[in-house]
Amino acid sequence: AIEWSLKFRVDASVNRARAGHLDLPHGGVSSPVYMPVGTKASIKGITYNEMKEMGCEILLSNTYHLGNFPGTEVLDHFDGLHSFEGWSGNILTDSGGFQMVSLLKLANITEAGVEFQSPVDGSMMLLTPEESIRIQNSIGGDIMMALDDVVNPMSTPERLEEACHRTNRWIDRCIEGHNPIKPQNLFGIVQGGLDLRLRDISLAGLIPKDLPGYAIGGLCGGEKKDDFWKIVAHCTDKLPWDKPRYVMGVGYPVDLVVCACLGADMFDCVFPTRTARFGQVFTTKGFLKLRREEMKNDLTPIEPGCQCSTCRKYSKSFLCEAFHKEEATCYLLSVHNIYFLLNLMRRLRQSIVTNTLDAFVKDFMVNWFGGLENVPKWVFDAMKEAKISLE
Amino acid sequence: MEIVYYTGRGLPPYLSQHNLSSLQLCLGHFYESRNLFKSISLQEYTGNTHSNIFLMIKDTMSKGNPIQGGVKHSEITVSIPKNTKITIQEYMSFAQDTKTQYVLSFAEEAVIQSGYKRAQRSAKNAVLALDECLNYPISGKLLGNVQGGDDIEARVLCLKEMIKRNIDGVWFGGFYADDHGVANRDIVEAVSEYLIDYKKIIGLSGPGRPLDIVFAASKGFTHFETFWPFKLAGEGKALSINFENYSLEEDNIIDREYQEVTIDLNNTDFRFQKGPLVPGCKCMTCTHHHAGYIYHLLTVQEMTAHTLLAIHNIEIFENLKKFISDLKDQNKLDQAFSTFVRNFCTSPAEY
Ligand SMILES: [Zn+2]
Ligand SMILES: [Zn+2]
């Protein structure tokens, strides 16, 4: 069996929620943690120095994009992504499968792997579990994701079940294909759509592999909130306590808080940078859209007291005026949004350590939704499951 | 000697998180918000509390003519915001409200290559406008905005009038950036003899190429507005100058048109290039990133490429500042230009 280098410990817990710590090749990561996404080895004009200053300990990068550009030849030449991009913290890479299925029209999944048409020359290509791991070995991320059979949760029950079994078969091929030059850690992905029975099949196949961590996949934001939290709760309940759990593609602040309360530790999403492009920012009082007409005389920052470099320097008035005319301003908004999520998770972790999680969550929800009466029922239900009182 | 970096609206291009010691801001971007400045300075509003602000009317980056119809000396129509008329009194009260540290006097600036008569008129109007500016007190320093287009005689006339006034310095505006970024060296040369004993600020607007800055510095100019580091960064280029090693050159006659050495990171040669953009450079980009990484970012059109290149180019400009100051301290400023050209430039043929 492979000796994985990741060491995970739970420093404190409140019911299902954990204040964890991941010991990884490029330093420690305190969890729960939001992982900003540097798709093509960069985060929208934000330098890695700035990411460090924001307290970011782990970034996510996309195998599919990096496999295309710069490609493994270049990555190998530079001795992996850390050295290539000059990031000294940790990196998690996805498997590339999700990107293919979502970005490419002609992706077809067979037992061999994901068949797709090359965006470069139009030829048919195949991403196998072995090939995904080979690229991820070249990238040299601290955490790699196993290639899974990505399937739309609205597919037929037969297709969903097939994806589940196939993902479990592919895990062995991923492990087989793993040929690292430096220490790396492989996470398996729990599949099964919205069907608890299928989730159990997936869990039963994965857990015996004794991987260093597990991800909960197949939750893409299209499902009902009730289904979403129940799947997370179901999976975190069955996954081993002493391994980190990563809910993929979740970046909405309320979802992060709910999932962390249900025992999830890691999250990633491009939402903070994507929504910044439309002039939307997170605040403790919910979403804020920068509107020039309303805010041109507002000299307060996006979030009073926020320690991000944008809030320390700029008022809403200035940002609105600049955003109105200068596209680059979305960079300033991205800085705030990323900081907001990093800080939200830090504060949540602290409340676990000090055993004040109930008060923290209540405070967060009341502020976000503008009063306890506006907090949706699904949040109450999820918090009941997490044994967190909002009353 | 000071470099005044172009920002337009207060965000240096690609570098909104960096503190630069002096910044150029353009009136038009803030004029609509002028009521705010009763309670906040322009420095605070733009998040540049560590920088000196130089308020100018025109935006160097605007293509074409940013100021239209400014034929009267006392009134200017600024195209941003939409054709707003601004009087001298309004301009000066804006400068006072915003507590801007350095204020260029009011002037019509779009007069390059517009003919002898227009040049003469712009010079005369600039002096009239300066005199009216002097009627309005400001807490910052007032700099006479020397006009006259590319007409040497008009520039000299304007300058000679302005240096008689009780102002904090003069500033040569009205130079636009063309593709080569060449400021008018003939004008710089011609006016310099009137500035020998002028111990105040002598500023130069324009694209701010290092070559032009060194030339003007050798002629006694002290302040230089520039957007060159950002222009190059936007094109994927880095200035490749190492100021650590050079030999002093006395030969002053340089006929050929030289250019600063730059490297173009779009070039596939950089794909596998390990190490910094410029060996020995101490900037954040060079100490943390490979040239090959910047090539990659340009290939995939990530804006971080421009940020990292701007950080590097700014470092070169800060080193340029030191290069000029050091030569000045050694009383060798007259050798600055030839030293710079011989050591750090290449002719277009080799370029
Ligand atoms: Zn902020
Ligand atoms: Zn550098």
XYZ file of C-alpha atoms and ligand atoms in Angstrom:
744
model
C 0.000 0.000 0.000
C 1.104 3.553 -0.683
C 2.227 5.656 2.267
C 0.389 8.948 1.797
C 2.066 11.987 3.290
C -1.072 13.835 4.381
C -1.613 13.882 8.146
C -4.990 15.046 9.356
C -5.999 15.796 12.906
C -9.125 17.212 14.485
C -8.124 19.922 16.925
C -11.626 20.541 18.248
C -15.165 19.694 17.330
C -18.711 20.806 18.051
C -21.093 17.965 17.296
C -20.343 17.160 13.642
C -18.324 20.282 12.878
C -14.559 19.978 13.095
C -11.660 22.377 13.472
C -9.091 20.354 11.591
C -5.517 20.596 10.483
C -4.002 19.104 7.350
C -0.286 18.555 7.356
C 0.764 18.683 3.700
C 4.070 18.806 1.781
C 3.824 22.593 1.412
C 2.824 23.456 4.953
C -0.165 23.186 7.218
C -3.758 23.972 6.287
C -6.299 24.857 8.952
C -9.790 23.630 8.185
C -12.584 24.221 7.440
C -10.957 25.911 4.501
C -12.006 27.640 1.311
C -9.585 26.969 -1.551
C -9.410 29.765 -4.155
C -9.275 28.547 -7.736
C -6.308 29.404 -9.959
C -7.588 27.714 -13.093
C -4.690 28.454 -15.426
C -2.001 28.883 -12.754
C -3.149 32.365 -11.774
C -5.995 34.109 -9.966
C -7.248 37.054 -12.023
C -4.480 39.584 -11.485
C -3.922 38.715 -7.833
C -0.277 37.915 -7.156
C 0.630 34.953 -4.997
C 2.227 37.354 -2.541
C -1.199 38.866 -2.059
C -2.741 35.407 -1.648
C -0.201 34.686 1.102
C -0.995 37.978 2.777
C -4.663 37.041 2.763
C -3.711 33.901 4.671
C -4.368 31.472 1.839
C -2.692 28.095 2.497
C -3.987 26.039 -0.409
C -5.023 26.798 -3.979
C -6.883 24.721 -6.516
C -5.669 24.311 -10.083
C -7.311 22.640 -13.054
C -5.611 19.639 -14.606
C -7.483 19.939 -17.888
C -6.354 23.526 -18.469
C -2.786 22.962 -17.277
C -2.535 19.833 -19.393
C -3.296 21.992 -22.438
C -1.208 24.997 -21.380
C 1.603 24.922 -20.435
C 1.449 21.123 -20.849
C 3.352 18.392 -19.036
C 6.556 18.921 -21.003
C 6.875 22.419 -19.609
C 5.659 21.417 -16.135
C 8.261 18.641 -15.993
C 10.955 21.044 -17.178
C 10.096 23.404 -14.309
C 9.859 20.549 -11.817
C 6.131 20.913 -11.259
C 3.555 23.624 -10.787
C 4.801 25.017 -7.452
C 8.111 26.009 -8.975
C 6.588 26.965 -12.327
C 4.110 29.442 -10.906
C 6.119 30.487 -7.854
C 3.529 29.442 -5.264
C 5.054 28.088 -2.082
C 1.782 27.005 -0.460
C -0.219 23.857 -1.148
C -1.975 22.965 -4.386
C -4.933 20.708 -5.022
C -5.610 19.591 -8.581
C -8.862 18.234 -9.961
C -8.822 15.229 -12.262
C -9.751 17.059 -15.436
C -12.834 14.918 -16.003
C -15.391 17.460 -14.863
C -13.864 20.193 -17.006
C -14.020 17.969 -20.037
C -17.589 16.939 -19.601
C -18.686 20.497 -18.864
C -16.562 22.356 -21.410
C -16.479 20.026 -24.370
C -19.503 19.112 -26.411
C -18.165 15.839 -27.671
C -17.159 14.164 -24.437
C -18.171 10.547 -24.117
C -17.442 8.341 -21.151
C -16.567 4.680 -21.600
C -14.943 2.115 -19.345
C -11.567 3.147 -20.774
C -11.947 6.801 -19.844
C -13.328 10.102 -21.089
C -13.268 10.358 -24.886
C -13.095 13.912 -26.115
C -12.280 15.982 -29.122
C -9.064 17.905 -28.722
C -9.780 21.636 -28.576
C -6.355 22.150 -30.147
C -6.535 20.061 -33.348
C -9.970 18.423 -33.294
C -8.628 14.880 -33.048
C -10.299 12.363 -30.732
C -8.434 11.849 -27.491
C -8.900 9.808 -24.361
C -8.451 10.847 -20.761
C -7.947 7.649 -18.800
C -7.552 7.445 -15.015
C -3.885 6.680 -15.640
C -3.465 9.716 -17.906
C -5.192 12.020 -15.411
C -2.815 10.854 -12.690
C 0.164 11.162 -15.037
C -0.670 14.816 -15.661
C -1.341 15.389 -11.966
C 2.041 13.830 -11.182
C 3.652 16.321 -13.569
C 1.787 19.160 -11.870
C 2.954 17.804 -8.536
C 0.019 19.120 -6.489
C -0.104 18.222 -2.810
C -3.560 16.731 -3.279
C -4.734 15.006 -6.467
C -8.283 14.005 -7.288
C -9.143 10.604 -8.711
C -10.786 10.632 -12.138
C -14.485 10.010 -11.677
C -17.300 9.226 -14.038
C -18.913 12.637 -14.000
C -22.614 12.340 -14.480
C -25.501 14.748 -14.450
C -27.615 14.106 -11.306
C -30.694 14.181 -13.549
C -29.509 11.154 -15.553
C -31.351 7.798 -15.517
C -30.964 5.602 -12.422
C -29.084 3.040 -14.552
C -26.568 5.626 -15.726
C -26.110 6.959 -12.196
C -25.494 3.473 -10.852
C -23.035 2.720 -13.632
C -21.120 5.936 -12.854
C -20.937 4.932 -9.232
C -19.451 1.509 -9.879
C -17.156 2.815 -12.580
C -15.774 5.531 -10.334
C -14.948 2.853 -7.791
C -13.222 0.733 -10.444
C -11.258 3.707 -11.681
C -9.903 4.421 -8.205
C -7.753 1.298 -8.466
C -6.456 2.394 -11.853
C -5.644 5.834 -10.408
C -3.646 4.252 -7.599
C -1.965 1.911 -10.097
C -1.015 4.822 -12.334
C 0.345 6.925 -9.498
C 4.043 7.434 -10.084
C 5.124 10.473 -8.136
C 8.507 12.142 -7.965
C 7.490 14.005 -4.833
C 4.955 13.322 -2.085
C 1.375 13.667 -3.277
C -1.970 12.574 -1.884
C -4.909 11.065 -3.728
C -8.515 11.815 -2.778
C -11.376 9.608 -3.907
C -14.718 11.085 -4.946
C -18.050 9.896 -3.556
C -20.600 9.796 -6.361
C -24.205 8.666 -6.540
C -26.202 11.745 -7.417
C -29.144 12.415 -5.117
C -29.757 8.724 -4.395
C -28.652 7.695 -0.900
C -28.468 4.030 -1.927
C -26.007 4.871 -4.690
C -24.036 7.109 -2.356
C -23.728 4.093 -0.041
C -22.428 1.903 -2.878
C -19.862 4.580 -3.642
C -18.858 4.993 -0.002
C -18.580 1.243 0.504
C -16.242 0.989 -2.482
C -14.050 3.924 -1.529
C -13.567 3.756 2.226
C -11.661 0.424 2.223
C -9.056 2.022 -0.080
C -7.910 3.985 2.974
C -7.210 7.084 0.921
C -5.825 10.202 2.671
C -9.051 12.115 2.028
C -12.446 11.981 0.351
C -14.463 14.353 -1.747
C -18.211 14.569 -2.128
C -18.891 15.100 -5.809
C -21.921 15.397 -8.004
C -23.401 18.445 -6.279
C -23.349 21.127 -8.895
C -25.762 23.698 -7.584
C -28.710 22.598 -9.723
C -30.229 20.365 -7.060
C -32.748 21.399 -4.421
C -31.196 22.729 -1.240
C -32.895 19.957 0.757
C -31.279 17.313 -1.428
C -27.960 19.126 -1.263
C -27.568 19.246 2.508
C -29.001 15.746 3.000
C -26.423 14.240 0.639
C -23.620 16.128 2.402
C -24.928 15.057 5.810
C -25.282 11.448 4.662
C -21.748 11.262 3.282
C -19.976 13.064 6.112
C -21.789 10.786 8.542
C -20.304 7.695 6.909
C -16.857 8.953 5.937
C -14.089 8.238 8.440
C -13.765 10.892 11.169
C -9.999 11.010 10.857
C -9.889 11.922 7.151
C -10.584 15.309 5.548
C -13.842 15.688 3.588
C -13.986 18.000 0.597
C -17.277 19.205 -0.893
C -16.470 20.026 -4.505
C -17.625 23.173 -6.254
C -19.277 24.842 -3.274
C -18.526 28.527 -2.744
C -21.753 30.181 -1.678
C -21.189 31.526 1.858
C -24.360 30.003 3.354
C -23.547 26.612 1.804
C -20.023 26.749 3.207
C -21.296 27.393 6.721
C -23.960 24.674 6.471
C -21.535 22.079 5.078
C -18.898 22.909 7.702
C -21.506 22.413 10.431
C -22.322 19.041 8.877
C -18.676 17.980 9.120
C -17.150 18.997 5.779
C -13.645 20.461 5.817
C -12.700 21.717 2.357
C -14.418 23.741 -0.339
C -13.600 25.284 -3.690
C -15.482 27.445 -6.126
C -14.873 30.057 -8.807
C -17.979 31.873 -7.622
C -16.168 34.664 -5.702
C -14.182 35.758 -8.757
C -16.957 35.099 -11.245
C -19.531 37.110 -9.349
C -17.015 39.952 -8.904
C -17.071 40.405 -12.667
C -20.692 41.465 -12.357
C -19.927 43.916 -9.572
C -21.299 41.630 -6.884
C -19.650 41.298 -3.508
C -20.201 39.322 -0.331
C -20.977 41.133 2.892
C -22.071 39.798 6.254
C -25.488 41.179 5.313
C -25.681 39.147 2.144
C -24.935 39.925 -1.459
C -24.314 43.457 -2.505
C -24.458 44.641 -6.058
C -22.405 47.759 -6.660
C -24.783 50.254 -8.151
C -23.405 53.590 -9.202
C -26.638 55.498 -8.815
C -27.143 54.349 -5.233
C -23.559 54.366 -4.026
C -21.783 57.199 -5.741
C -21.771 59.203 -2.501
C -21.135 56.271 -0.154
C -17.682 56.670 1.350
C -17.860 53.503 3.485
C -16.056 50.314 2.435
C -17.843 47.228 1.098
C -17.721 45.704 4.579
C -16.803 47.957 7.495
C -14.035 46.317 9.504
C -13.026 43.940 6.697
C -9.244 43.644 6.683
C -8.891 42.900 2.977
C -6.732 45.314 1.025
C -9.720 46.536 -0.982
C -11.797 47.483 2.065
C -8.806 49.030 3.791
C -8.236 51.335 0.829
C -11.413 51.935 -1.130
C -14.938 53.162 -0.572
C -18.020 51.901 -2.353
C -18.184 55.267 -4.092
C -14.704 54.874 -5.566
C -15.259 51.239 -6.541
C -18.557 52.062 -8.240
C -17.041 54.915 -10.214
C -14.062 52.795 -11.222
C -16.124 49.675 -11.938
C -18.395 51.705 -14.133
C -15.497 52.495 -16.463
C -12.657 50.123 -15.824
C -12.910 46.386 -16.135
C -9.805 45.824 -14.055
C -11.742 46.942 -11.007
C -13.266 43.463 -10.793
C -9.848 42.448 -9.518
C -10.401 44.596 -6.415
C -13.784 42.984 -5.892
C -12.298 39.498 -6.327
C -9.766 40.276 -3.606
C -12.581 41.145 -1.218
C -14.715 38.110 -2.125
C -11.845 35.657 -1.757
C -10.802 37.237 1.523
C -14.395 37.114 2.723
C -14.599 33.339 2.287
C -11.108 32.695 3.679
C -11.995 34.787 6.693
C -15.472 33.279 7.074
C -13.889 29.843 7.400
C -11.241 31.129 9.814
C -13.888 32.677 12.027
C -16.027 29.564 11.874
C -13.029 27.442 12.847
C -12.317 29.745 15.769
C -15.895 29.373 16.983
C -15.464 25.590 16.976
C -12.258 25.902 18.981
C -13.932 28.195 21.516
C -17.142 26.150 21.509
C -19.259 29.081 20.325
C -20.339 27.625 17.007
C -24.080 27.979 17.751
C -23.779 31.691 18.358
C -21.538 32.129 15.338
C -23.898 30.341 12.966
C -26.960 32.103 14.328
C -25.265 35.459 14.003
C -24.142 34.667 10.469
C -27.554 33.461 9.289
C -29.493 36.304 10.916
C -27.187 38.859 9.316
C -27.067 37.189 5.930
C -30.809 36.715 5.609
C -31.754 39.911 7.447
C -33.515 38.414 10.469
C -34.153 34.953 11.868
C -37.617 34.963 10.297
C -36.054 35.102 6.846
C -33.730 32.134 7.303
C -35.019 29.435 4.941
C -36.432 26.212 6.307
C -33.730 24.062 4.721
C -31.095 25.880 6.775
C -33.065 25.197 9.969
C -33.426 21.545 8.983
C -29.735 21.185 8.162
C -28.764 22.863 11.420
C -31.089 20.570 13.340
C -29.239 17.648 11.777
C -25.955 19.307 12.810
C -27.378 19.831 16.336
C -26.920 23.564 16.075
C -29.576 25.709 17.616
C -30.592 28.880 15.819
C -33.132 29.836 18.463
C 14.239 63.709 -9.213
C 10.848 62.058 -9.119
C 8.810 59.790 -11.346
C 5.111 60.561 -11.422
C 3.271 57.454 -12.499
C 0.239 57.715 -14.705
C -3.013 56.506 -13.185
C -5.848 58.491 -14.714
C -8.456 57.680 -12.086
C -6.069 56.793 -9.280
C -5.575 53.095 -9.955
C -2.132 52.586 -11.508
C -2.774 50.184 -14.406
C -2.454 46.526 -13.255
C -1.102 47.683 -9.892
C -3.947 48.800 -7.698
C -2.434 47.289 -4.550
C 0.964 48.904 -4.759
C 2.186 52.073 -3.146
C 3.951 54.373 -5.576
C 5.463 57.585 -4.283
C 3.958 59.966 -6.841
C 0.918 59.580 -9.035
C -0.692 61.508 -11.847
C -4.451 61.869 -11.604
C -6.690 63.383 -14.182
C -9.382 65.876 -13.266
C -12.043 64.544 -15.602
C -12.358 61.212 -13.794
C -13.343 62.869 -10.540
C -15.190 65.941 -11.594
C -18.611 64.320 -11.364
C -17.825 63.304 -7.766
C -16.568 66.754 -6.787
C -19.107 67.255 -3.991
C -17.555 64.328 -2.091
C -14.281 66.166 -1.658
C -15.708 68.506 0.950
C -15.205 65.585 3.341
C -12.392 63.529 1.842
C -9.120 64.292 0.070
C -8.313 62.954 -3.366
C -5.524 60.925 -1.743
C -7.909 59.213 0.648
C -10.649 58.777 -1.917
C -8.369 56.970 -4.351
C -6.697 54.901 -1.632
C -3.329 56.520 -2.275
C -2.612 57.886 1.182
C 1.114 57.226 0.796
C 1.475 58.968 -2.537
C 1.873 62.538 -3.697
C -0.848 63.413 -6.156
C -0.206 65.518 -9.255
C -3.469 66.830 -10.618
C -3.580 67.320 -14.349
C -6.352 68.251 -16.686
C -5.605 65.962 -19.536
C -5.415 62.197 -19.541
C -2.222 61.116 -21.295
C -3.751 57.799 -22.205
C -6.726 59.262 -24.004
C -6.350 58.728 -27.685
C -7.027 61.749 -29.814
C -8.047 65.000 -28.300
C -9.385 64.848 -24.766
C -10.080 68.539 -24.580
C -12.262 70.123 -27.155
C -13.025 73.656 -28.007
C -10.776 75.106 -25.339
C -10.013 78.242 -27.284
C -10.707 80.646 -24.484
C -8.079 80.768 -21.819
C -10.562 80.816 -18.982
C -12.712 77.867 -19.822
C -12.116 74.322 -20.965
C -14.425 71.613 -22.130
C -13.304 68.241 -20.870
C -14.567 65.252 -22.779
C -14.736 63.111 -19.636
C -17.321 63.388 -18.243
C -19.326 64.112 -21.339
C -18.253 67.533 -22.599
C -18.285 69.283 -19.266
C -17.307 72.926 -19.205
C -14.892 73.772 -16.449
C -13.781 77.269 -15.563
C -10.500 78.207 -13.933
C -12.290 79.071 -10.729
C -13.990 75.665 -10.697
C -10.711 73.905 -11.391
C -8.901 75.706 -8.609
C -11.647 75.144 -6.082
C -11.600 71.444 -7.047
C -7.831 71.416 -6.449
C -8.357 73.067 -3.069
C -11.240 70.816 -2.001
C -9.361 67.664 -2.937
C -6.251 68.922 -1.064
C -4.126 67.815 -3.985
C -0.395 68.288 -3.314
C 0.658 69.354 -6.805
C -1.577 71.176 -9.228
C -0.751 71.951 -12.832
C -2.112 75.299 -13.870
C -5.088 75.398 -16.154
C -4.293 75.124 -19.858
C -5.443 73.915 -23.181
C -3.069 71.121 -24.076
C -3.974 69.597 -27.398
C -1.778 71.645 -29.611
C 0.956 69.379 -30.911
C 1.292 69.679 -34.680
C -1.564 72.093 -34.879
C 0.253 74.930 -36.541
C 2.183 78.011 -35.586
C -0.779 80.238 -34.756
C -2.465 77.741 -32.517
C 0.829 77.078 -30.729
C 1.414 80.776 -30.100
C -2.125 81.210 -28.873
C -1.920 78.220 -26.527
C 1.272 79.629 -25.014
C -0.274 83.045 -24.450
C -3.477 81.558 -23.056
C -1.503 79.360 -20.684
C 0.161 82.432 -19.174
C -3.170 84.263 -18.872
C -4.686 81.179 -17.267
C -1.789 80.874 -14.822
C -2.286 84.467 -13.754
C -5.930 83.761 -13.055
C -5.030 80.563 -11.186
C -2.852 82.647 -8.904
C -5.971 84.491 -7.743
C -7.303 81.381 -6.065
C -5.450 80.061 -3.032
C -4.685 76.352 -2.831
C -2.932 74.402 -0.116
C -0.926 72.392 -2.662
C 1.898 73.539 -4.907
C 1.009 75.309 -8.131
C 3.046 74.434 -11.218
C 2.981 76.573 -14.346
C 1.719 74.493 -17.254
C 4.052 75.492 -20.122
C 2.338 75.271 -23.514
C 3.263 76.073 -27.093
C 2.934 72.746 -28.838
C 5.977 71.758 -30.838
C 6.834 75.364 -31.534
C 10.093 76.133 -29.771
C 9.628 79.884 -29.854
C 6.178 79.645 -28.284
C 7.406 77.297 -25.572
C 10.291 79.605 -24.680
C 7.997 82.651 -24.537
C 5.579 80.840 -22.294
C 8.344 79.564 -20.027
C 10.026 82.947 -19.717
C 6.756 84.506 -18.565
C 5.947 81.727 -16.150
C 9.249 81.634 -14.326
C 8.722 85.277 -13.413
C 5.620 84.258 -11.419
C 5.569 83.226 -7.820
C 4.864 79.550 -8.419
C 6.423 76.291 -7.227
C 7.679 75.114 -10.557
C 6.936 74.634 -14.227
C 5.588 71.657 -16.068
C 5.875 70.945 -19.767
C 2.618 69.431 -20.904
C 1.160 68.776 -24.271
C 3.432 65.950 -25.382
C 1.507 63.013 -26.642
C 2.568 59.451 -26.927
C 3.097 58.090 -30.375
C 4.102 54.514 -31.023
C 7.731 55.317 -30.449
C 6.935 57.454 -27.441
C 9.427 60.070 -28.450
C 9.061 63.348 -26.596
C 10.273 66.420 -28.322
C 13.952 66.587 -27.402
C 14.448 69.787 -29.354
C 12.064 71.594 -27.044
C 13.633 70.075 -23.950
C 17.048 71.147 -25.221
C 15.938 74.641 -26.227
C 14.179 75.518 -22.981
C 16.929 74.122 -20.778
C 19.145 77.199 -21.098
C 16.426 79.292 -19.422
C 16.187 76.843 -16.581
C 19.801 76.675 -15.473
C 19.245 78.763 -12.363
C 15.675 77.695 -11.775
C 15.813 75.696 -8.554
C 12.166 74.678 -8.472
C 10.271 71.741 -9.933
C 10.788 71.294 -13.680
C 8.390 68.651 -14.905
C 7.835 66.844 -18.165
C 4.654 65.099 -19.223
C 4.539 62.544 -21.930
C 4.847 58.842 -22.475
C 7.868 58.855 -20.202
C 10.288 56.544 -21.943
C 13.460 56.042 -19.883
C 15.497 57.451 -22.743
C 13.509 60.685 -22.753
C 13.604 60.895 -18.986
C 17.373 60.532 -18.918
C 17.736 63.113 -21.657
C 15.525 65.639 -19.884
C 17.182 64.893 -16.538
C 20.550 65.669 -18.085
C 19.054 69.018 -19.133
C 17.962 69.855 -15.610
C 14.410 68.499 -15.519
C 13.432 67.115 -12.110
C 10.002 65.468 -12.453
C 8.736 63.033 -15.070
C 5.266 61.780 -15.701
C 5.182 58.318 -17.234
C 2.885 55.543 -18.304
C 5.645 53.681 -20.136
C 6.039 50.864 -17.565
C 2.324 50.121 -17.886
C 2.275 50.466 -21.664
C 5.070 47.911 -21.988
C 3.446 45.609 -19.409
C 0.228 45.729 -21.384
C 2.116 44.597 -24.471
C 3.795 41.751 -22.587
C 7.173 43.470 -22.541
C 9.743 43.955 -19.809
C 12.491 46.519 -19.668
C 15.745 44.635 -19.595
C 18.165 47.010 -17.933
C 20.588 46.096 -15.199
C 21.798 49.306 -13.597
C 24.421 47.476 -11.530
C 27.026 47.557 -14.269
C 27.765 50.370 -16.625
C 30.668 52.471 -17.749
C 30.464 56.241 -17.875
C 30.463 57.613 -21.396
C 31.425 61.152 -22.286
C 30.552 61.113 -25.964
C 27.449 63.190 -26.244
C 26.774 62.988 -29.946
C 24.221 60.334 -30.670
C 22.579 60.606 -34.029
C 20.788 57.359 -34.386
C 17.444 56.626 -32.890
C 18.046 54.265 -30.017
C 15.603 52.316 -27.898
C 15.778 50.921 -24.400
C 16.405 47.186 -24.372
C 13.158 45.357 -23.770
C 12.279 41.699 -23.911
C 9.000 40.505 -25.367
C 7.561 37.754 -23.203
C 5.135 36.751 -25.956
C 8.082 35.212 -27.733
C 8.032 31.382 -27.666
C 11.733 31.457 -26.799
C 10.597 32.057 -23.228
C 8.446 28.948 -22.987
C 11.093 26.955 -21.139
C 12.949 29.952 -19.692
C 13.833 29.473 -16.056
C 14.958 32.347 -13.875
C 14.070 36.031 -13.633
C 13.202 38.478 -16.410
C 16.435 40.326 -15.712
C 19.221 38.568 -13.809
C 19.913 40.340 -10.539
C 16.631 42.273 -10.530
C 15.273 42.540 -6.993
C 11.613 43.059 -7.869
C 8.904 40.714 -6.565
C 8.335 39.293 -10.028
C 11.975 38.435 -10.670
C 12.580 37.054 -7.180
C 9.468 34.845 -7.215
C 8.713 33.905 -10.797
C 10.255 32.394 -13.898
C 10.159 34.195 -17.233
C 8.552 31.015 -18.594
C 5.630 31.448 -16.219
C 4.971 34.942 -17.536
C 5.109 33.606 -21.088
C 2.474 31.058 -20.039
C 0.218 33.704 -18.471
C 0.369 35.764 -21.647
C -0.424 32.683 -23.733
C -3.552 31.926 -21.724
C -4.434 35.634 -21.449
C -4.327 35.890 -17.685
C -4.148 39.507 -16.495
C -1.653 38.515 -13.792
C 0.954 38.587 -16.581
C 0.513 42.339 -16.911
C 0.551 42.808 -13.139
C 3.850 40.946 -12.804
C 5.379 42.792 -15.753
C 4.247 46.164 -14.380
C 5.835 45.333 -11.017
C 9.092 44.573 -12.798
C 8.984 47.638 -15.058
C 8.283 49.884 -12.073
C 11.379 48.451 -10.390
C 13.437 49.394 -13.440
C 12.024 52.923 -13.293
C 12.860 53.178 -9.593
C 16.399 52.047 -10.445
C 16.478 54.616 -13.217
C 15.650 57.231 -10.602
C 18.615 56.087 -8.565
C 20.897 55.990 -11.620
C 20.105 59.624 -12.369
C 20.370 60.737 -8.719
C 23.730 59.021 -8.344
C 25.141 60.740 -11.430
C 23.740 64.030 -10.181
C 25.466 63.553 -6.822
C 28.725 62.958 -8.672
C 28.140 66.066 -10.800
C 28.062 63.884 -13.896
C 24.504 64.499 -15.001
C 25.747 65.777 -18.357
C 27.031 62.264 -19.047
C 23.747 60.585 -18.114
C 22.239 60.399 -21.563
C 25.247 59.063 -23.431
C 25.982 56.651 -20.590
C 22.418 55.395 -20.708
C 22.380 55.015 -24.480
C 25.777 53.317 -24.706
C 25.082 50.895 -21.880
C 21.393 50.157 -21.956
C 20.026 50.861 -25.403
C 19.980 49.244 -28.754
C 19.462 50.742 -32.165
C 16.213 49.851 -33.915
C 18.149 47.764 -36.432
C 19.339 45.425 -33.692
C 16.041 45.625 -31.853
Zn -13.033 43.498 2.105
Zn 12.344 42.375 -12.051
